[in-house]
mmCIF file of C-alpha atoms and ligand atoms in Angstrom:
data_model
loop_
_atom_site.group_PDB
_atom_site.id
_atom_site.type_symbol
_atom_site.label_atom_id
_atom_site.label_comp_id
_atom_site.label_asym_id
_atom_site.label_seq_id
_atom_site.Cartn_x
_atom_site.Cartn_y
_atom_site.Cartn_z
ATOM 1 C CA UNK A 328 -10.205 -16.526 24.553
ATOM 2 C CA UNK A 329 -11.847 -15.820 21.270
ATOM 3 C CA UNK A 330 -9.764 -13.747 18.885
ATOM 4 C CA UNK A 331 -11.035 -10.232 18.191
ATOM 5 C CA UNK A 332 -12.558 -9.574 14.795
ATOM 6 C CA UNK A 333 -9.851 -8.064 12.623
ATOM 7 C CA UNK A 334 -11.015 -4.779 11.102
ATOM 8 C CA UNK A 335 -7.599 -3.189 10.535
ATOM 9 C CA UNK A 336 -6.729 -4.323 6.996
ATOM 10 C CA UNK A 337 -5.410 -0.816 6.204
ATOM 11 C CA UNK A 338 -2.674 -1.340 8.800
ATOM 12 C CA UNK A 339 -1.643 -4.676 7.375
ATOM 13 C CA UNK A 340 -3.178 -7.799 5.926
ATOM 14 C CA UNK A 341 -2.548 -11.455 6.713
ATOM 15 C CA UNK A 342 -0.529 -13.293 4.054
ATOM 16 C CA UNK A 343 -2.705 -15.214 1.640
ATOM 17 C CA UNK A 344 -2.154 -18.980 2.252
ATOM 18 C CA UNK A 345 -1.262 -19.433 -1.440
ATOM 19 C CA UNK A 346 1.410 -16.765 -1.039
ATOM 20 C CA UNK A 347 2.845 -18.363 2.100
ATOM 21 C CA UNK A 348 2.941 -21.731 0.367
ATOM 22 C CA UNK A 349 4.849 -20.252 -2.555
ATOM 23 C CA UNK A 350 7.339 -18.499 -0.280
ATOM 24 C CA UNK A 351 8.233 -21.769 1.429
ATOM 25 C CA UNK A 352 9.761 -23.010 -1.780
ATOM 26 C CA UNK A 353 12.463 -20.363 -1.676
ATOM 27 C CA UNK A 354 14.066 -20.821 1.734
ATOM 28 C CA UNK A 355 15.458 -24.247 2.561
ATOM 29 C CA UNK A 356 18.158 -26.439 1.046
ATOM 30 C CA UNK A 357 15.595 -28.427 -0.955
ATOM 31 C CA UNK A 358 14.178 -25.223 -2.347
ATOM 32 C CA UNK A 359 15.455 -22.335 -4.464
ATOM 33 C CA UNK A 360 17.659 -20.605 -1.844
ATOM 34 C CA UNK A 361 20.470 -19.297 -4.109
ATOM 35 C CA UNK A 362 21.553 -15.705 -4.374
ATOM 36 C CA UNK A 363 19.807 -14.179 -7.416
ATOM 37 C CA UNK A 364 23.039 -12.243 -8.082
ATOM 38 C CA UNK A 365 25.128 -15.413 -8.307
ATOM 39 C CA UNK A 366 26.033 -15.762 -11.960
ATOM 40 C CA UNK A 367 28.251 -18.831 -11.825
ATOM 41 C CA UNK A 368 25.768 -21.627 -11.029
ATOM 42 C CA UNK A 369 22.211 -22.909 -11.299
ATOM 43 C CA UNK A 370 21.271 -22.039 -7.721
ATOM 44 C CA UNK A 371 21.685 -18.358 -8.640
ATOM 45 C CA UNK A 372 20.052 -18.653 -12.054
ATOM 46 C CA UNK A 373 16.954 -20.320 -10.609
ATOM 47 C CA UNK A 374 16.612 -17.633 -7.967
ATOM 48 C CA UNK A 375 17.086 -14.932 -10.596
ATOM 49 C CA UNK A 376 14.400 -16.478 -12.777
ATOM 50 C CA UNK A 377 11.961 -16.470 -9.824
ATOM 51 C CA UNK A 378 12.773 -12.825 -9.057
ATOM 52 C CA UNK A 379 12.194 -11.851 -12.703
ATOM 53 C CA UNK A 380 8.894 -13.695 -12.817
ATOM 54 C CA UNK A 381 7.750 -11.779 -9.721
ATOM 55 C CA UNK A 382 8.931 -8.553 -11.312
ATOM 56 C CA UNK A 383 6.595 -9.256 -14.254
ATOM 57 C CA UNK A 384 3.714 -10.074 -11.871
ATOM 58 C CA UNK A 385 4.151 -6.741 -10.049
ATOM 59 C CA UNK A 386 4.620 -4.784 -13.303
ATOM 60 C CA UNK A 387 1.495 -6.391 -14.761
ATOM 61 C CA UNK A 388 -0.766 -5.160 -11.970
ATOM 62 C CA UNK A 389 0.201 -1.541 -12.655
ATOM 63 C CA UNK A 390 0.645 -1.900 -16.448
ATOM 64 C CA UNK A 391 4.376 -1.166 -16.287
ATOM 65 C CA UNK A 392 7.423 -2.679 -17.982
ATOM 66 C CA UNK A 393 9.241 -5.128 -15.649
ATOM 67 C CA UNK A 394 12.443 -3.087 -16.140
ATOM 68 C CA UNK A 395 10.675 -0.179 -14.403
ATOM 69 C CA UNK A 396 10.271 -2.087 -11.091
ATOM 70 C CA UNK A 397 12.885 -1.570 -8.320
ATOM 71 C CA UNK A 398 12.618 -3.822 -5.276
ATOM 72 C CA UNK A 399 12.707 -2.097 -1.878
ATOM 73 C CA UNK A 400 11.896 -3.063 1.728
ATOM 74 C CA UNK A 401 8.430 -1.520 1.514
ATOM 75 C CA UNK A 402 6.517 1.643 0.632
ATOM 76 C CA UNK A 403 8.365 3.634 3.297
ATOM 77 C CA UNK A 404 11.653 2.991 1.565
ATOM 78 C CA UNK A 405 10.079 3.502 -1.892
ATOM 79 C CA UNK A 406 8.790 6.941 -0.788
ATOM 80 C CA UNK A 407 12.243 7.873 0.568
ATOM 81 C CA UNK A 408 14.017 6.666 -2.545
ATOM 82 C CA UNK A 409 11.628 8.478 -4.875
ATOM 83 C CA UNK A 410 11.680 11.867 -3.077
ATOM 84 C CA UNK A 411 15.299 12.020 -1.944
ATOM 85 C CA UNK A 412 16.449 10.398 -5.159
ATOM 86 C CA UNK A 413 14.785 13.012 -7.372
ATOM 87 C CA UNK A 414 15.922 15.952 -5.262
ATOM 88 C CA UNK A 415 19.486 14.668 -5.242
ATOM 89 C CA UNK A 416 19.425 14.140 -9.004
ATOM 90 C CA UNK A 417 18.973 17.891 -9.546
ATOM 91 C CA UNK A 418 21.218 19.127 -6.768
ATOM 92 C CA UNK A 419 23.988 20.127 -9.196
ATOM 93 C CA UNK A 420 21.612 22.087 -11.357
ATOM 94 C CA UNK A 421 20.473 24.185 -8.375
ATOM 95 C CA UNK A 422 23.982 24.462 -6.910
ATOM 96 C CA UNK A 423 25.099 26.212 -10.123
ATOM 97 C CA UNK A 424 22.286 28.755 -10.055
ATOM 98 C CA UNK A 425 22.371 29.204 -6.255
ATOM 99 C CA UNK A 426 18.644 28.383 -6.002
ATOM 100 C CA UNK A 427 16.766 25.551 -4.323
ATOM 101 C CA UNK A 428 14.486 22.792 -5.533
ATOM 102 C CA UNK A 429 10.771 23.002 -4.757
ATOM 103 C CA UNK A 430 8.441 20.119 -3.836
ATOM 104 C CA UNK A 431 4.626 20.173 -3.754
ATOM 105 C CA UNK A 432 2.880 17.700 -1.476
ATOM 106 C CA UNK A 433 -0.142 17.640 0.905
ATOM 107 C CA UNK A 434 -0.506 17.733 4.658
ATOM 108 C CA UNK A 435 -2.317 14.361 4.781
ATOM 109 C CA UNK A 436 0.313 12.204 3.061
ATOM 110 C CA UNK A 437 1.613 9.086 4.837
ATOM 111 C CA UNK A 438 4.370 9.869 7.356
ATOM 112 C CA UNK A 439 6.886 8.259 5.004
ATOM 113 C CA UNK A 440 6.272 11.212 2.606
ATOM 114 C CA UNK A 441 5.630 13.880 5.255
ATOM 115 C CA UNK A 442 8.764 13.146 7.286
ATOM 116 C CA UNK A 443 10.957 12.790 4.186
ATOM 117 C CA UNK A 444 9.801 16.185 2.882
ATOM 118 C CA UNK A 445 10.304 17.750 6.317
ATOM 119 C CA UNK A 446 13.827 16.350 6.420
ATOM 120 C CA UNK A 447 14.602 17.909 3.034
ATOM 121 C CA UNK A 448 12.950 21.141 4.102
ATOM 122 C CA UNK A 449 15.414 21.384 7.014
ATOM 123 C CA UNK A 450 18.199 21.019 4.395
ATOM 124 C CA UNK A 451 16.925 24.067 2.514
ATOM 125 C CA UNK A 452 14.579 22.458 -0.056
ATOM 126 C CA UNK A 453 11.375 24.458 -0.485
ATOM 127 C CA UNK A 454 8.159 22.564 0.239
ATOM 128 C CA UNK A 455 4.539 23.652 -0.381
ATOM 129 C CA UNK A 456 2.167 21.784 1.931
ATOM 130 C CA UNK A 457 -1.279 21.717 0.304
ATOM 131 C CA UNK A 458 -4.378 21.449 2.462
ATOM 132 C CA UNK A 459 -6.892 19.153 0.843
ATOM 133 C CA UNK A 460 -10.630 19.844 0.616
ATOM 134 C CA UNK A 461 -12.962 18.650 3.347
ATOM 135 C CA UNK A 462 -13.457 15.377 1.525
ATOM 136 C CA UNK A 463 -9.709 14.663 1.761
ATOM 137 C CA UNK A 464 -8.998 15.140 -1.941
ATOM 138 C CA UNK A 465 -6.335 17.429 -3.396
ATOM 139 C CA UNK A 466 -7.540 18.895 -6.686
ATOM 140 C CA UNK A 467 -5.328 19.124 -9.791
ATOM 141 C CA UNK A 468 -6.078 22.886 -9.855
ATOM 142 C CA UNK A 469 -4.645 23.244 -6.340
ATOM 143 C CA UNK A 470 -1.490 21.528 -7.428
ATOM 144 C CA UNK A 471 -1.243 23.617 -10.551
ATOM 145 C CA UNK A 472 -1.513 26.896 -8.628
ATOM 146 C CA UNK A 473 1.317 25.765 -6.328
ATOM 147 C CA UNK A 474 3.805 25.163 -9.143
ATOM 148 C CA UNK A 475 6.833 27.463 -9.468
ATOM 149 C CA UNK A 476 9.755 27.731 -11.837
ATOM 150 C CA UNK A 477 11.856 25.651 -9.473
ATOM 151 C CA UNK A 478 9.251 22.915 -8.803
ATOM 152 C CA UNK A 479 10.895 19.582 -9.575
ATOM 153 C CA UNK A 480 8.585 17.124 -7.822
ATOM 154 C CA UNK A 481 4.971 16.641 -6.793
ATOM 155 C CA UNK A 482 4.192 13.841 -4.361
ATOM 156 C CA UNK A 483 0.566 12.843 -3.762
ATOM 157 C CA UNK A 484 -1.009 9.630 -2.544
ATOM 158 C CA UNK A 485 -3.598 7.828 -4.641
ATOM 159 C CA UNK A 486 -5.672 6.473 -1.723
ATOM 160 C CA UNK A 487 -5.410 7.940 1.753
ATOM 161 C CA UNK A 488 -4.732 5.286 4.379
ATOM 162 C CA UNK A 489 -6.902 6.849 7.133
ATOM 163 C CA UNK A 490 -9.837 8.073 5.021
ATOM 164 C CA UNK A 491 -9.876 5.822 1.947
ATOM 165 C CA UNK A 492 -10.525 8.818 -0.340
ATOM 166 C CA UNK A 493 -9.075 8.669 -3.881
ATOM 167 C CA UNK A 494 -7.241 11.541 -5.592
ATOM 168 C CA UNK A 495 -7.642 12.345 -9.270
ATOM 169 C CA UNK A 496 -4.179 11.180 -10.139
ATOM 170 C CA UNK A 497 -4.755 10.943 -13.931
ATOM 171 C CA UNK A 498 -5.720 14.636 -14.290
ATOM 172 C CA UNK A 499 -2.913 15.810 -12.033
ATOM 173 C CA UNK A 500 -0.467 13.580 -13.905
ATOM 174 C CA UNK A 501 -1.498 14.901 -17.323
ATOM 175 C CA UNK A 502 -1.073 18.491 -16.105
ATOM 176 C CA UNK A 503 2.360 17.760 -14.633
ATOM 177 C CA UNK A 504 3.567 15.851 -17.683
ATOM 178 C CA UNK A 505 2.837 18.935 -19.812
ATOM 179 C CA UNK A 506 5.003 21.016 -17.499
ATOM 180 C CA UNK A 507 7.817 18.515 -17.127
ATOM 181 C CA UNK A 508 7.453 18.141 -13.353
ATOM 182 C CA UNK A 509 8.228 14.678 -11.908
ATOM 183 C CA UNK A 510 5.142 13.087 -10.314
ATOM 184 C CA UNK A 511 5.487 10.601 -7.445
ATOM 185 C CA UNK A 512 2.441 8.710 -6.170
ATOM 186 C CA UNK A 513 2.228 6.595 -3.043
ATOM 187 C CA UNK A 514 -0.128 3.802 -4.175
ATOM 188 C CA UNK A 515 0.342 1.502 -1.133
ATOM 189 C CA UNK A 516 -3.384 1.656 -0.396
ATOM 190 C CA UNK A 517 -4.497 1.700 -4.027
ATOM 191 C CA UNK A 518 -2.804 -1.393 -5.499
ATOM 192 C CA UNK A 519 -5.041 -4.403 -5.338
ATOM 193 C CA UNK A 520 -8.041 -2.212 -4.474
ATOM 194 C CA UNK A 521 -8.584 -0.314 -7.717
ATOM 195 C CA UNK A 522 -7.197 -0.257 -11.221
ATOM 196 C CA UNK A 523 -3.704 1.299 -11.162
ATOM 197 C CA UNK A 524 -2.405 1.977 -14.653
ATOM 198 C CA UNK A 525 0.789 4.054 -14.712
ATOM 199 C CA UNK A 526 0.202 4.916 -18.389
ATOM 200 C CA UNK A 527 -3.324 6.280 -17.865
ATOM 201 C CA UNK A 528 -2.295 7.978 -14.640
ATOM 202 C CA UNK A 529 0.783 9.735 -16.172
ATOM 203 C CA UNK A 530 2.795 8.851 -13.100
ATOM 204 C CA UNK A 531 6.617 8.877 -13.060
ATOM 205 C CA UNK A 532 7.292 7.162 -9.723
ATOM 206 C CA UNK A 533 4.907 4.933 -7.771
ATOM 207 C CA UNK A 534 5.374 3.336 -4.341
ATOM 208 C CA UNK A 535 4.042 -0.151 -3.604
ATOM 209 C CA UNK A 536 4.029 -2.405 -0.524
ATOM 210 C CA UNK A 537 3.336 -6.136 -0.366
ATOM 211 C CA UNK A 538 1.820 -6.357 3.110
ATOM 212 C CA UNK A 539 -1.235 -4.218 2.247
ATOM 213 C CA UNK A 540 -2.067 -6.665 -0.528
ATOM 214 C CA UNK A 541 -1.929 -10.043 1.342
ATOM 215 C CA UNK A 542 1.827 -10.369 0.772
ATOM 216 C CA UNK A 543 4.619 -10.439 3.386
ATOM 217 C CA UNK A 544 5.917 -7.474 5.361
ATOM 218 C CA UNK A 545 9.366 -6.082 4.537
ATOM 219 C CA UNK A 546 9.084 -6.033 0.744
ATOM 220 C CA UNK A 547 7.903 -3.380 -1.664
ATOM 221 C CA UNK A 548 8.729 -1.763 -4.921
ATOM 222 C CA UNK A 549 9.243 1.582 -6.594
ATOM 223 C CA UNK A 550 8.059 2.002 -10.172
ATOM 224 C CA UNK A 551 10.559 4.250 -12.021
ATOM 225 C CA UNK A 552 9.423 5.393 -15.476
ATOM 226 C CA UNK A 553 11.802 4.690 -18.386
ATOM 227 C CA UNK A 554 10.161 6.825 -21.131
ATOM 228 C CA UNK A 555 10.495 9.662 -20.534
ATOM 229 C CA UNK A 556 13.409 8.627 -18.387
ATOM 230 C CA UNK A 557 13.206 9.611 -14.701
ATOM 231 C CA UNK A 558 16.491 10.013 -12.811
ATOM 232 C CA UNK A 559 16.561 8.742 -9.236
ATOM 233 C CA UNK A 560 19.824 8.812 -7.255
ATOM 234 C CA UNK A 561 20.417 5.704 -5.178
ATOM 235 C CA UNK A 562 20.050 6.007 -1.406
ATOM 236 C CA UNK A 563 21.559 2.615 -0.483
ATOM 237 C CA UNK A 564 24.958 1.805 -1.978
ATOM 238 C CA UNK A 565 26.811 -1.459 -2.260
ATOM 239 C CA UNK A 566 27.017 -3.694 -5.304
ATOM 240 C CA UNK A 567 24.770 -1.830 -7.720
ATOM 241 C CA UNK A 568 21.778 -4.160 -7.655
ATOM 242 C CA UNK A 569 18.519 -3.041 -9.242
ATOM 243 C CA UNK A 570 20.207 -1.032 -12.030
ATOM 244 C CA UNK A 571 22.279 0.833 -9.460
ATOM 245 C CA UNK A 572 19.190 2.240 -7.768
ATOM 246 C CA UNK A 573 19.021 0.026 -4.707
ATOM 247 C CA UNK A 574 21.840 -2.276 -3.580
ATOM 248 C CA UNK A 575 21.487 -5.296 -1.339
ATOM 249 C CA UNK A 576 20.981 -9.031 -1.836
ATOM 250 C CA UNK A 577 17.450 -9.575 -3.087
ATOM 251 C CA UNK A 578 15.213 -11.453 -0.620
ATOM 252 C CA UNK A 579 13.910 -14.081 -3.063
ATOM 253 C CA UNK A 580 11.215 -15.508 -0.813
ATOM 254 C CA UNK A 581 9.812 -12.029 -0.049
ATOM 255 C CA UNK A 582 9.915 -11.020 -3.714
ATOM 256 C CA UNK A 583 8.229 -14.212 -4.843
ATOM 257 C CA UNK A 584 5.570 -13.612 -2.143
ATOM 258 C CA UNK A 585 4.918 -10.070 -3.415
ATOM 259 C CA UNK A 586 4.726 -11.299 -6.989
ATOM 260 C CA UNK A 587 2.209 -13.993 -6.100
ATOM 261 C CA UNK A 588 0.166 -11.597 -3.957
ATOM 262 C CA UNK A 589 -0.035 -9.033 -6.754
ATOM 263 C CA UNK A 590 -0.946 -11.706 -9.306
ATOM 264 C CA UNK A 591 -3.824 -12.882 -7.091
ATOM 265 C CA UNK A 592 -4.945 -9.283 -6.433
ATOM 266 C CA UNK A 593 -5.115 -8.611 -10.153
ATOM 267 C CA UNK A 594 -7.289 -11.640 -10.818
ATOM 268 C CA UNK A 595 -9.776 -10.781 -8.071
ATOM 269 C CA UNK A 596 -9.870 -6.989 -8.275
ATOM 270 C CA UNK A 597 -13.524 -6.662 -9.297
ATOM 271 C CA UNK A 598 -14.888 -9.563 -7.239
ATOM 272 C CA UNK A 599 -13.125 -8.369 -4.117
ATOM 273 C CA UNK A 600 -14.305 -4.784 -4.539
ATOM 274 C CA UNK A 601 -17.913 -6.016 -4.820
ATOM 275 C CA UNK A 602 -17.482 -8.220 -1.749
ATOM 276 C CA UNK A 603 -16.133 -5.358 0.352
ATOM 277 C CA UNK A 604 -18.571 -2.845 -1.089
ATOM 278 C CA UNK A 605 -21.399 -5.098 0.179
ATOM 279 C CA UNK A 606 -19.882 -5.355 3.656
ATOM 280 C CA UNK A 607 -19.424 -1.596 3.829
ATOM 281 C CA UNK A 608 -23.050 -1.015 2.952
ATOM 282 C CA UNK A 609 -24.092 -3.556 5.593
ATOM 283 C CA UNK A 610 -22.021 -1.828 8.291
ATOM 284 C CA UNK A 611 -23.233 1.660 7.429
ATOM 285 C CA UNK A 612 -26.838 0.473 7.179
ATOM 286 C CA UNK A 613 -26.669 -0.818 10.765
ATOM 287 C CA UNK A 614 -24.972 2.290 12.051
ATOM 288 C CA UNK A 615 -27.623 4.500 10.416
ATOM 289 C CA UNK A 616 -29.724 3.651 13.448
ATOM 290 C CA UNK A 617 -27.336 5.702 15.587
ATOM 291 C CA UNK A 618 -27.564 9.444 15.607
ATOM 292 C CA UNK A 619 -24.477 11.673 15.363
ATOM 293 C CA UNK A 620 -22.498 9.367 13.047
ATOM 294 C CA UNK A 621 -20.252 11.139 10.536
ATOM 295 C CA UNK A 622 -18.333 9.281 7.848
ATOM 296 C CA UNK A 623 -15.096 11.219 7.203
ATOM 297 C CA UNK A 624 -13.660 11.623 3.684
ATOM 298 C CA UNK A 625 -15.237 11.612 0.231
ATOM 299 C CA UNK A 626 -18.464 9.633 -0.101
ATOM 300 C CA UNK A 627 -18.041 9.000 -3.812
ATOM 301 C CA UNK A 628 -14.301 8.986 -4.581
ATOM 302 C CA UNK A 629 -13.191 6.281 -2.193
ATOM 303 C CA UNK A 630 -12.221 2.674 -1.798
ATOM 304 C CA UNK A 631 -14.874 0.658 0.037
ATOM 305 C CA UNK A 632 -12.618 -1.040 2.594
ATOM 306 C CA UNK A 633 -11.554 1.999 4.652
ATOM 307 C CA UNK A 634 -14.345 3.548 6.710
ATOM 308 C CA UNK A 635 -13.487 6.437 9.016
ATOM 309 C CA UNK A 636 -16.298 7.432 11.366
ATOM 310 C CA UNK A 637 -16.672 10.173 13.963
ATOM 311 C CA UNK A 638 -19.170 9.357 16.761
ATOM 312 C CA UNK A 639 -20.500 12.627 18.136
ATOM 313 C CA UNK A 640 -20.016 12.993 21.856
ATOM 314 C CA UNK A 641 -17.949 9.806 22.167
ATOM 315 C CA UNK A 642 -14.194 9.733 22.860
ATOM 316 C CA UNK A 643 -12.581 7.294 20.418
ATOM 317 C CA UNK A 644 -10.081 6.020 22.965
ATOM 318 C CA UNK A 645 -12.916 5.137 25.390
ATOM 319 C CA UNK A 646 -14.864 3.589 22.549
ATOM 320 C CA UNK A 647 -11.908 1.396 21.582
ATOM 321 C CA UNK A 648 -11.694 0.143 25.174
ATOM 322 C CA UNK A 649 -15.364 -0.849 24.859
ATOM 323 C CA UNK A 650 -14.671 -2.576 21.566
ATOM 324 C CA UNK A 651 -11.972 -4.888 22.802
ATOM 325 C CA UNK A 652 -13.342 -7.733 20.690
ATOM 326 C CA UNK A 653 -12.770 -5.673 17.526
ATOM 327 C CA UNK A 654 -9.287 -4.855 16.213
ATOM 328 C CA UNK A 655 -9.647 -1.292 14.897
ATOM 329 C CA UNK A 656 -7.519 1.832 14.745
ATOM 330 C CA UNK A 657 -8.057 5.382 16.010
ATOM 331 C CA UNK A 658 -5.593 6.814 13.596
ATOM 332 C CA UNK A 659 -4.045 8.653 16.512
ATOM 333 C CA UNK A 660 -0.310 8.654 17.047
ATOM 334 C CA UNK A 661 0.040 7.747 20.693
ATOM 335 C CA UNK A 662 3.030 9.143 22.505
ATOM 336 C CA UNK A 663 3.635 8.234 26.090
ATOM 337 C CA UNK A 664 2.086 11.350 27.673
ATOM 338 C CA UNK A 665 -0.533 12.619 25.256
ATOM 339 C CA UNK A 666 -2.811 11.179 22.609
ATOM 340 C CA UNK A 667 -2.515 13.532 19.651
ATOM 341 C CA UNK A 668 -5.559 13.682 17.393
ATOM 342 C CA UNK A 669 -4.890 12.375 13.852
ATOM 343 C CA UNK A 670 -2.974 14.903 11.709
ATOM 344 C CA UNK A 671 -4.948 13.597 8.697
ATOM 345 C CA UNK A 672 -8.324 14.428 10.277
ATOM 346 C CA UNK A 673 -7.019 17.803 11.428
ATOM 347 C CA UNK A 674 -5.693 18.265 7.914
ATOM 348 C CA UNK A 675 -9.186 18.031 6.375
ATOM 349 C CA UNK A 676 -10.566 20.566 8.779
ATOM 350 C CA UNK A 677 -11.988 18.470 11.644
ATOM 351 C CA UNK A 678 -11.773 20.121 15.053
ATOM 352 C CA UNK A 679 -9.577 18.442 17.714
ATOM 353 C CA UNK A 680 -12.740 17.230 19.359
ATOM 354 C CA UNK A 681 -14.191 15.702 16.145
ATOM 355 C CA UNK A 682 -10.829 14.104 15.390
ATOM 356 C CA UNK A 683 -10.719 12.551 18.839
ATOM 357 C CA UNK A 684 -14.148 10.963 18.167
ATOM 358 C CA UNK A 685 -13.014 9.048 15.063
ATOM 359 C CA UNK A 686 -12.254 5.397 14.502
ATOM 360 C CA UNK A 687 -11.058 3.696 11.345
ATOM 361 C CA UNK A 688 -12.663 0.375 10.436
ATOM 362 C CA UNK A 689 -10.932 -1.308 7.501
ATOM 363 C CA UNK A 690 -12.368 -4.419 5.849
ATOM 364 C CA UNK A 691 -10.631 -6.894 3.603
ATOM 365 C CA UNK A 692 -10.543 -10.164 1.721
ATOM 366 C CA UNK A 693 -11.346 -12.345 4.724
ATOM 367 C CA UNK A 694 -14.000 -10.148 6.366
ATOM 368 C CA UNK A 695 -17.331 -11.951 6.559
ATOM 369 C CA UNK A 696 -20.903 -10.732 6.784
ATOM 370 C CA UNK A 697 -21.191 -12.343 10.224
ATOM 371 C CA UNK A 698 -18.202 -10.389 11.462
ATOM 372 C CA UNK A 699 -19.679 -7.125 10.196
ATOM 373 C CA UNK A 700 -22.973 -7.999 11.888
ATOM 374 C CA UNK A 701 -21.159 -8.658 15.162
ATOM 375 C CA UNK A 702 -19.058 -5.480 14.818
ATOM 376 C CA UNK A 703 -22.077 -3.332 14.115
ATOM 377 C CA UNK A 704 -23.933 -4.548 17.192
ATOM 378 C CA UNK A 705 -20.847 -4.079 19.391
ATOM 379 C CA UNK A 706 -20.387 -0.537 18.087
ATOM 380 C CA UNK A 707 -24.028 0.361 18.643
ATOM 381 C CA UNK A 708 -23.947 -1.049 22.200
ATOM 382 C CA UNK A 709 -20.727 0.715 23.155
ATOM 383 C CA UNK A 710 -21.628 4.093 21.633
ATOM 384 C CA UNK A 711 -25.054 3.982 23.271
ATOM 385 C CA UNK A 712 -23.564 3.058 26.638
ATOM 386 C CA UNK A 713 -20.867 5.760 26.471
ATOM 387 C CA UNK A 714 -23.418 8.388 25.553
ATOM 388 C CA UNK A 715 -25.685 7.342 28.414
ATOM 389 C CA UNK A 716 -22.989 7.800 31.093
ATOM 390 C CA UNK A 717 -21.975 11.263 29.945
HETATM 391 C C1 PLP B 2083 1.401 1.246 4.806
HETATM 392 C C2 PLP B 2083 1.700 2.446 4.002
HETATM 393 C C3 PLP B 2083 3.016 2.883 3.769
HETATM 394 C C4 PLP B 2083 4.191 2.181 4.364
HETATM 395 O O1 PLP B 2083 4.437 0.928 3.781
HETATM 396 P P1 PLP B 2083 5.487 -0.079 4.401
HETATM 397 O O2 PLP B 2083 5.590 -1.137 3.362
HETATM 398 O O3 PLP B 2083 4.873 -0.545 5.675
HETATM 399 O O4 PLP B 2083 6.760 0.671 4.617
HETATM 400 C C5 PLP B 2083 3.197 3.977 2.987
HETATM 401 N N1 PLP B 2083 2.173 4.633 2.476
HETATM 402 C C6 PLP B 2083 0.890 4.265 2.675
HETATM 403 C C7 PLP B 2083 -0.209 5.050 2.062
HETATM 404 C C8 PLP B 2083 0.616 3.165 3.455
HETATM 405 O O5 PLP B 2083 -0.639 2.805 3.668
#
């Protein structure tokens, strides 16, 4: 059977062959397999050198100092460490005054942020859940209005994983820096897709993941600003690795893979964006022949690779069944009994019905023009057929 065309790069990406090749050198007895924390022999020193080189590669992509990079298991852990770590760092301050810390975030953040904030809310932390505009963006003004005396943290994503829309992180960051509020940004969908410069963005904490950037799954990083110093309390204890912020033996092969992937992404940032921009235009050109097609999320402030479309009068689950030779995502969280419409699409004001008519197509490094051609014709056929039988 022919493999379906992969149009789900926002869910995960295949590992770049150059990355996989590099990782192979850090596993077996004839490679660099030592524990990077081993200080007494060359096996450890070599592994440590590889880890530090990767740390520079990751830092370079976001214009950070390597000492500001903390390895984690992925963006989910980075989000947890950032949010819980900041709240815990000011627990004593609030315990003395009898008050509570306050977080500002949005209703369309990734579940790693939403569920972490909900967890803290149950523990008494105050949370303001901002509702973004129809285009999926949360304006700096909105954030500013939500600030209180006890606001210690704002968490906003740079690029939304379902919509592809891009927030104005730089303006929000400048405003928060003036007020001394810590700013956390989930950049899992931004890194490798657009320029991410932690200095220009005025970000204090930034979550990254390797597997969205053609690196391996199970490795990520949290950028933690050194000047002005941001305090983050460790969530995983045992040995004091990563300047006490995240214990655990470093997975050298994973780390080297992430470093290589980020290095490659940095070199091809512009070329890749142009490539994907062209494919996006091609897909949307074809679909313009269909009536009742609505592209969700901002038309101008967006990354090209994530395209979320509602097809009027067509149930997305039925459409996906018709598109079995395309690997796409409905953005719905399926539980056993019910298919809930996407909380992100509901969050930007779509009705349940509109949200149930949406599919996310995400394009990437290996997507070809032929694949887009094929996808477009399959989509047009299926939508037309489903509309005819209604
Ligand atoms: C994929 C993703 C995550 C989770 O990253 P993992 O490395 O899989 O834990 C978090 N935030 C966003 C925006 C993502 O797209």
